[in-house]
CSV table of C-alpha atoms in Angstrom, one decimal:
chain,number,residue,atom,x,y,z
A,1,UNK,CA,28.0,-73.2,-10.3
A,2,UNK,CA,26.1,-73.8,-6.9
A,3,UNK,CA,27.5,-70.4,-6.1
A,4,UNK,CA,26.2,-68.8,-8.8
A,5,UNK,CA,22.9,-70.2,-8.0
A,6,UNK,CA,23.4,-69.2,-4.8
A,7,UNK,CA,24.3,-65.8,-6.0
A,8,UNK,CA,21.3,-65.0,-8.2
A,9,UNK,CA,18.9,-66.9,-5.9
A,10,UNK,CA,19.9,-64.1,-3.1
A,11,UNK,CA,20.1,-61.4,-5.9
A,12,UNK,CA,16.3,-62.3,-6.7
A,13,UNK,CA,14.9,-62.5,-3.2
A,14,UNK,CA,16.2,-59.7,-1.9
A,15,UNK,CA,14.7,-57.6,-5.1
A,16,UNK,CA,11.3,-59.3,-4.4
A,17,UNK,CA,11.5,-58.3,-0.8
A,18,UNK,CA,12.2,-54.7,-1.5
A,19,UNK,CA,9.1,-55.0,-4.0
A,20,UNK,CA,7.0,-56.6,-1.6
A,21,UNK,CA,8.2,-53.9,0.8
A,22,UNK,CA,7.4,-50.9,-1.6
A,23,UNK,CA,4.1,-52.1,-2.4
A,24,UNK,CA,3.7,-52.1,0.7
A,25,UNK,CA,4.5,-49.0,1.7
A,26,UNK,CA,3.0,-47.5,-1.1
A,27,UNK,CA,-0.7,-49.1,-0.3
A,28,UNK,CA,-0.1,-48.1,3.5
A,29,UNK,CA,0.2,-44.7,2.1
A,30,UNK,CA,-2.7,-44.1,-0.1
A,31,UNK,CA,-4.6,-45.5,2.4
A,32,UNK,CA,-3.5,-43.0,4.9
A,33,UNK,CA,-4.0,-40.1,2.3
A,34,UNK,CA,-8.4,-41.8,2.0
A,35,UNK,CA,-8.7,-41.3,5.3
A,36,UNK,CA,-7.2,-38.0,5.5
A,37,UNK,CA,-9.4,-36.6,2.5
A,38,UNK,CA,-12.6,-38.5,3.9
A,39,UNK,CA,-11.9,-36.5,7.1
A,40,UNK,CA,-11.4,-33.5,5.4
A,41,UNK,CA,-14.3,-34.2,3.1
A,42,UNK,CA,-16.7,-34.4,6.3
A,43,UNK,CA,-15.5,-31.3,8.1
A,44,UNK,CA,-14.6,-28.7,5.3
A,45,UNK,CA,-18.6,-28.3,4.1
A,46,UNK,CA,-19.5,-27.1,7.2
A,47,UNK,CA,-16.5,-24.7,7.6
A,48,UNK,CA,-17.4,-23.4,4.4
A,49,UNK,CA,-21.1,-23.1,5.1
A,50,UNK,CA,-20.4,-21.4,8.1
A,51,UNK,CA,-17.6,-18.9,6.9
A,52,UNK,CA,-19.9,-17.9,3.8
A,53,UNK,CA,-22.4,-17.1,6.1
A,54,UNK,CA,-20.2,-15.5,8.6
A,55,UNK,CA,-18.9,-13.1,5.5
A,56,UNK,CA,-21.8,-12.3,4.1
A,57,UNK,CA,-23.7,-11.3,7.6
A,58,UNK,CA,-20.8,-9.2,8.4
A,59,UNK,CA,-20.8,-7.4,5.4
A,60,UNK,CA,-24.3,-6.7,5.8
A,61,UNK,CA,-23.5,-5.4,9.1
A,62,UNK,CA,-20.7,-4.1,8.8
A,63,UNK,CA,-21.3,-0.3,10.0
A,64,UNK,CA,-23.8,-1.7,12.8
A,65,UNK,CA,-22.8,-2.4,16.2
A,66,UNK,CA,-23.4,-6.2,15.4
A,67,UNK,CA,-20.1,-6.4,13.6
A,68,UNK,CA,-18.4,-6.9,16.3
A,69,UNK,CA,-20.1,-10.0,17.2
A,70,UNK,CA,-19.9,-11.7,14.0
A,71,UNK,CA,-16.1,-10.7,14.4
A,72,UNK,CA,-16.0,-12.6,17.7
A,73,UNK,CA,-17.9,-15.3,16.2
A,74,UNK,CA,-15.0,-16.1,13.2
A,75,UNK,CA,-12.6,-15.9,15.7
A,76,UNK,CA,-14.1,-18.4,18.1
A,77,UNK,CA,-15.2,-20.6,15.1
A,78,UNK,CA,-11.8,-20.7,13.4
A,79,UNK,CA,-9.9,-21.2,16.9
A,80,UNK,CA,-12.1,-24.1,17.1
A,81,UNK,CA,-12.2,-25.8,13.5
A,82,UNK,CA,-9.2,-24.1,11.5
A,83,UNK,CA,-6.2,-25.5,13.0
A,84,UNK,CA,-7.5,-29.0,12.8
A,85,UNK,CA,-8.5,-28.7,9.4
A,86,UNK,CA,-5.2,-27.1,7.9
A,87,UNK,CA,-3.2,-29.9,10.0
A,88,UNK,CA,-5.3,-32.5,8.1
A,89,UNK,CA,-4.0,-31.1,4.9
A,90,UNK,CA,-0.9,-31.0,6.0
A,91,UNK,CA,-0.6,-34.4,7.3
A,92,UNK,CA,-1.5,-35.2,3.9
A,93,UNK,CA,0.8,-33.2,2.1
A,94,UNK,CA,3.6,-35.3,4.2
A,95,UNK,CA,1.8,-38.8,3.4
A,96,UNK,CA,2.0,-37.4,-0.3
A,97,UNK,CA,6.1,-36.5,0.1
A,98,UNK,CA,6.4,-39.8,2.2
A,99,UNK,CA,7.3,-37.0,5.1
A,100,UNK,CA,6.1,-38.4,9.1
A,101,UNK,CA,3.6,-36.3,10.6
A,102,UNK,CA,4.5,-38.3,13.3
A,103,UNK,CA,6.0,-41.3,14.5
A,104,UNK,CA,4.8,-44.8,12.7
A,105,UNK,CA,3.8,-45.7,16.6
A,106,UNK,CA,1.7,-42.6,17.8
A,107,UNK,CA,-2.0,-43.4,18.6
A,108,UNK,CA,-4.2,-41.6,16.3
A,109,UNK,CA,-5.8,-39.9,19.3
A,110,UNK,CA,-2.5,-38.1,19.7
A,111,UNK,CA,-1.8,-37.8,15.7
A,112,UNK,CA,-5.2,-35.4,15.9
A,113,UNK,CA,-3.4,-33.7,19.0
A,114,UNK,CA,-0.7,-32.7,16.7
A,115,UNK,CA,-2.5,-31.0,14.1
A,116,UNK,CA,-3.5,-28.3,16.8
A,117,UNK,CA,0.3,-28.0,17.8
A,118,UNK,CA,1.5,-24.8,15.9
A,119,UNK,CA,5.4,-25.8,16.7
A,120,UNK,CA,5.1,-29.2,15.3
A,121,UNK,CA,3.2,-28.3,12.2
A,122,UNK,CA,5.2,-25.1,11.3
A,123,UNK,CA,8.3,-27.8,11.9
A,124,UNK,CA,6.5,-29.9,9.1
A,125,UNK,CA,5.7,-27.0,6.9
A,126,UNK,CA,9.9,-26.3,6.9
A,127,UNK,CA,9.8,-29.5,5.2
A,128,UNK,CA,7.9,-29.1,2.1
A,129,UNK,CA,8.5,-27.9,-1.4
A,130,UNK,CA,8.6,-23.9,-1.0
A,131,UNK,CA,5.8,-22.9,-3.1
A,132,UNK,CA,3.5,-25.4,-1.0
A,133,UNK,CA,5.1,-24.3,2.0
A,134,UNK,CA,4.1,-20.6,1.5
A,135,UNK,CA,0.3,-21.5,1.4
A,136,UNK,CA,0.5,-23.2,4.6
A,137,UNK,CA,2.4,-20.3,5.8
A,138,UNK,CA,-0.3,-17.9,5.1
A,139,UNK,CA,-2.8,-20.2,6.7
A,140,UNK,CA,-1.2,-20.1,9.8
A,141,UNK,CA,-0.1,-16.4,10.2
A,142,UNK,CA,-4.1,-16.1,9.7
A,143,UNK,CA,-4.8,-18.0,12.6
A,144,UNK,CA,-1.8,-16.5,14.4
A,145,UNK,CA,-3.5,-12.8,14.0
A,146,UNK,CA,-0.6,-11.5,11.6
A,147,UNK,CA,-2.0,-11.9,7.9
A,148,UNK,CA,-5.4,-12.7,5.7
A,149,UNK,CA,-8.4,-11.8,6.1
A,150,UNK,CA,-11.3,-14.4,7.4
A,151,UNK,CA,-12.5,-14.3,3.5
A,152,UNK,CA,-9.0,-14.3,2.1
A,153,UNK,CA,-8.3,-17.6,4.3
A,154,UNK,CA,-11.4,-19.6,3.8
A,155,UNK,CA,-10.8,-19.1,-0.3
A,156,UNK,CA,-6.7,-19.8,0.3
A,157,UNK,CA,-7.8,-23.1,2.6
A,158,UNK,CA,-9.9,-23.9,-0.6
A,159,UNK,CA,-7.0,-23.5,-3.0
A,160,UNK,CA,-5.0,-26.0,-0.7
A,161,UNK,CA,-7.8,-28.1,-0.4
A,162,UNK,CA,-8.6,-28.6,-4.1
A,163,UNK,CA,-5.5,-27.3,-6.0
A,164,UNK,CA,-2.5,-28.5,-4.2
A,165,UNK,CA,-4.1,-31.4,-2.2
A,166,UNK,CA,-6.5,-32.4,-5.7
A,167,UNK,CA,-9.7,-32.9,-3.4
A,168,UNK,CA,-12.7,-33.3,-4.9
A,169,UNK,CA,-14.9,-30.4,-3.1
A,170,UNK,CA,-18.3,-30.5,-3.1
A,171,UNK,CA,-20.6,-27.4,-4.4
A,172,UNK,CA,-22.3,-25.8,-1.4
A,173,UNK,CA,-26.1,-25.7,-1.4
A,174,UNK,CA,-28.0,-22.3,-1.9
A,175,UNK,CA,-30.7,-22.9,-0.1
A,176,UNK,CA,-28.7,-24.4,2.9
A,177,UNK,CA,-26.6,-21.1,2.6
A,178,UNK,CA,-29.6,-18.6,3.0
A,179,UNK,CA,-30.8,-20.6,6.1
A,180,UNK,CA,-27.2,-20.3,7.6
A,181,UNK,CA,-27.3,-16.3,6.8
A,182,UNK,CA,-30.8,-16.4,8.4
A,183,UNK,CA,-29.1,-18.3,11.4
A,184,UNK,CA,-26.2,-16.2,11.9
A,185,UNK,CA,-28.4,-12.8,11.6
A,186,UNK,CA,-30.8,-14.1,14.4
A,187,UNK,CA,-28.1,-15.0,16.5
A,188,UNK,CA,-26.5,-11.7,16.3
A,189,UNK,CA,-29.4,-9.5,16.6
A,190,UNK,CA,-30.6,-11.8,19.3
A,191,UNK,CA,-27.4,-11.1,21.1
A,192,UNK,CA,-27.7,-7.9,21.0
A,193,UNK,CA,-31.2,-7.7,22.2
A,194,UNK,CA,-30.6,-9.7,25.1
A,195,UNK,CA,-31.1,-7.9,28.6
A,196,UNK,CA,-28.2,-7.3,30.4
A,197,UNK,CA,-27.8,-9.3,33.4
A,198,UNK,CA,-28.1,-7.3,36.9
A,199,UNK,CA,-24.8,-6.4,38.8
């Protein structure tokens, strides 16, 4: 009898511990994947306000020397913004699959390194369901000069963001979008305009 005790005594502790140890895991998880979308949240209507812009300028200009500024420009601004932002989603796309971005112990300083580390992240990509992995795919041969166009990524990096991620975007504003156009076109002509310096 005292073994049977015994017996279901360690049968029922260890399945609270694993419990405890799920919930656990499972809080420490969703928690991760907040923080991820509130990042994502802050960054992503700028991006978008910017590449609209960017798109619409260009079109405008598009048989005008200027073009090739505006070109210039996406690339610059994605180099600078589009790898961090696609390694946000897919850092939560691994949270989601309970997939490491990167080891429990890695500063967060050094987490955010890792999003800009094409290697690691197409390592990560290998990892995930194929039809998810294909949109990250596409994202990055963008950004690697071998695939979409700037348009055709900013509306695939939506997709991602909204339909396979289920972020919650937030409608740009019209009037902030026509003062963006009006920035970019200044800039551009102003660019242009600008004296040459002397040799």
């Amino acid at each position: 009898e005292s073994l049977s005790k015994a017996r279901n005594w360690f049968t029922e502790s260890y399945s609270e511990a694993l419990s405890n140890l799920h919930r656990g895991g499972e809080a420490k998880r969703r928690a991760k994947q907040t923080t991820l979308e509130k990042e994502f949240q802050e960054l992503y209507p700028n991006f978008q306000l910017f590449s609209n812009g960017l798109c619409k300028v260009l079109d405008r200009f598009k048989e005008a020397p200027e073009h090739i500024v505006i070109e210039e420009l996406q690339e610059s601004y994605l180099q600078s913004v589009g790898f961090n932002l696609i390694g946000i989603l897919l850092e939560y796309q691994c949270a989601n699959l309970d997939i490491n971005f990167a080891p429990e112990e890695t500063e967060e300083k050094a987490v955010k390194e890792l999003r800009n580390n094409v290697d690691h992240c197409r390592n990560m990509v290998s990892g995930l369901p194929q039809v998810i992995q294909k949109k990250f795919k596409a994202l990055y041969s963008f950004l690697l000069k071998d695939g979409l166009q700037f348009a055709d990524f900013a509306s695939l990096l939506d997709q991602v963001g909204t339909e396979t991620s289920g972020f919650l975007l937030r409608k740009l504003d019209k009037k902030l979008e026509r003062n963006m156009q009006c920035y970019i076109v200044g800039f551009v002509t102003g660019y242009r305009l600008r004296p040459t310096a002397p040799n």
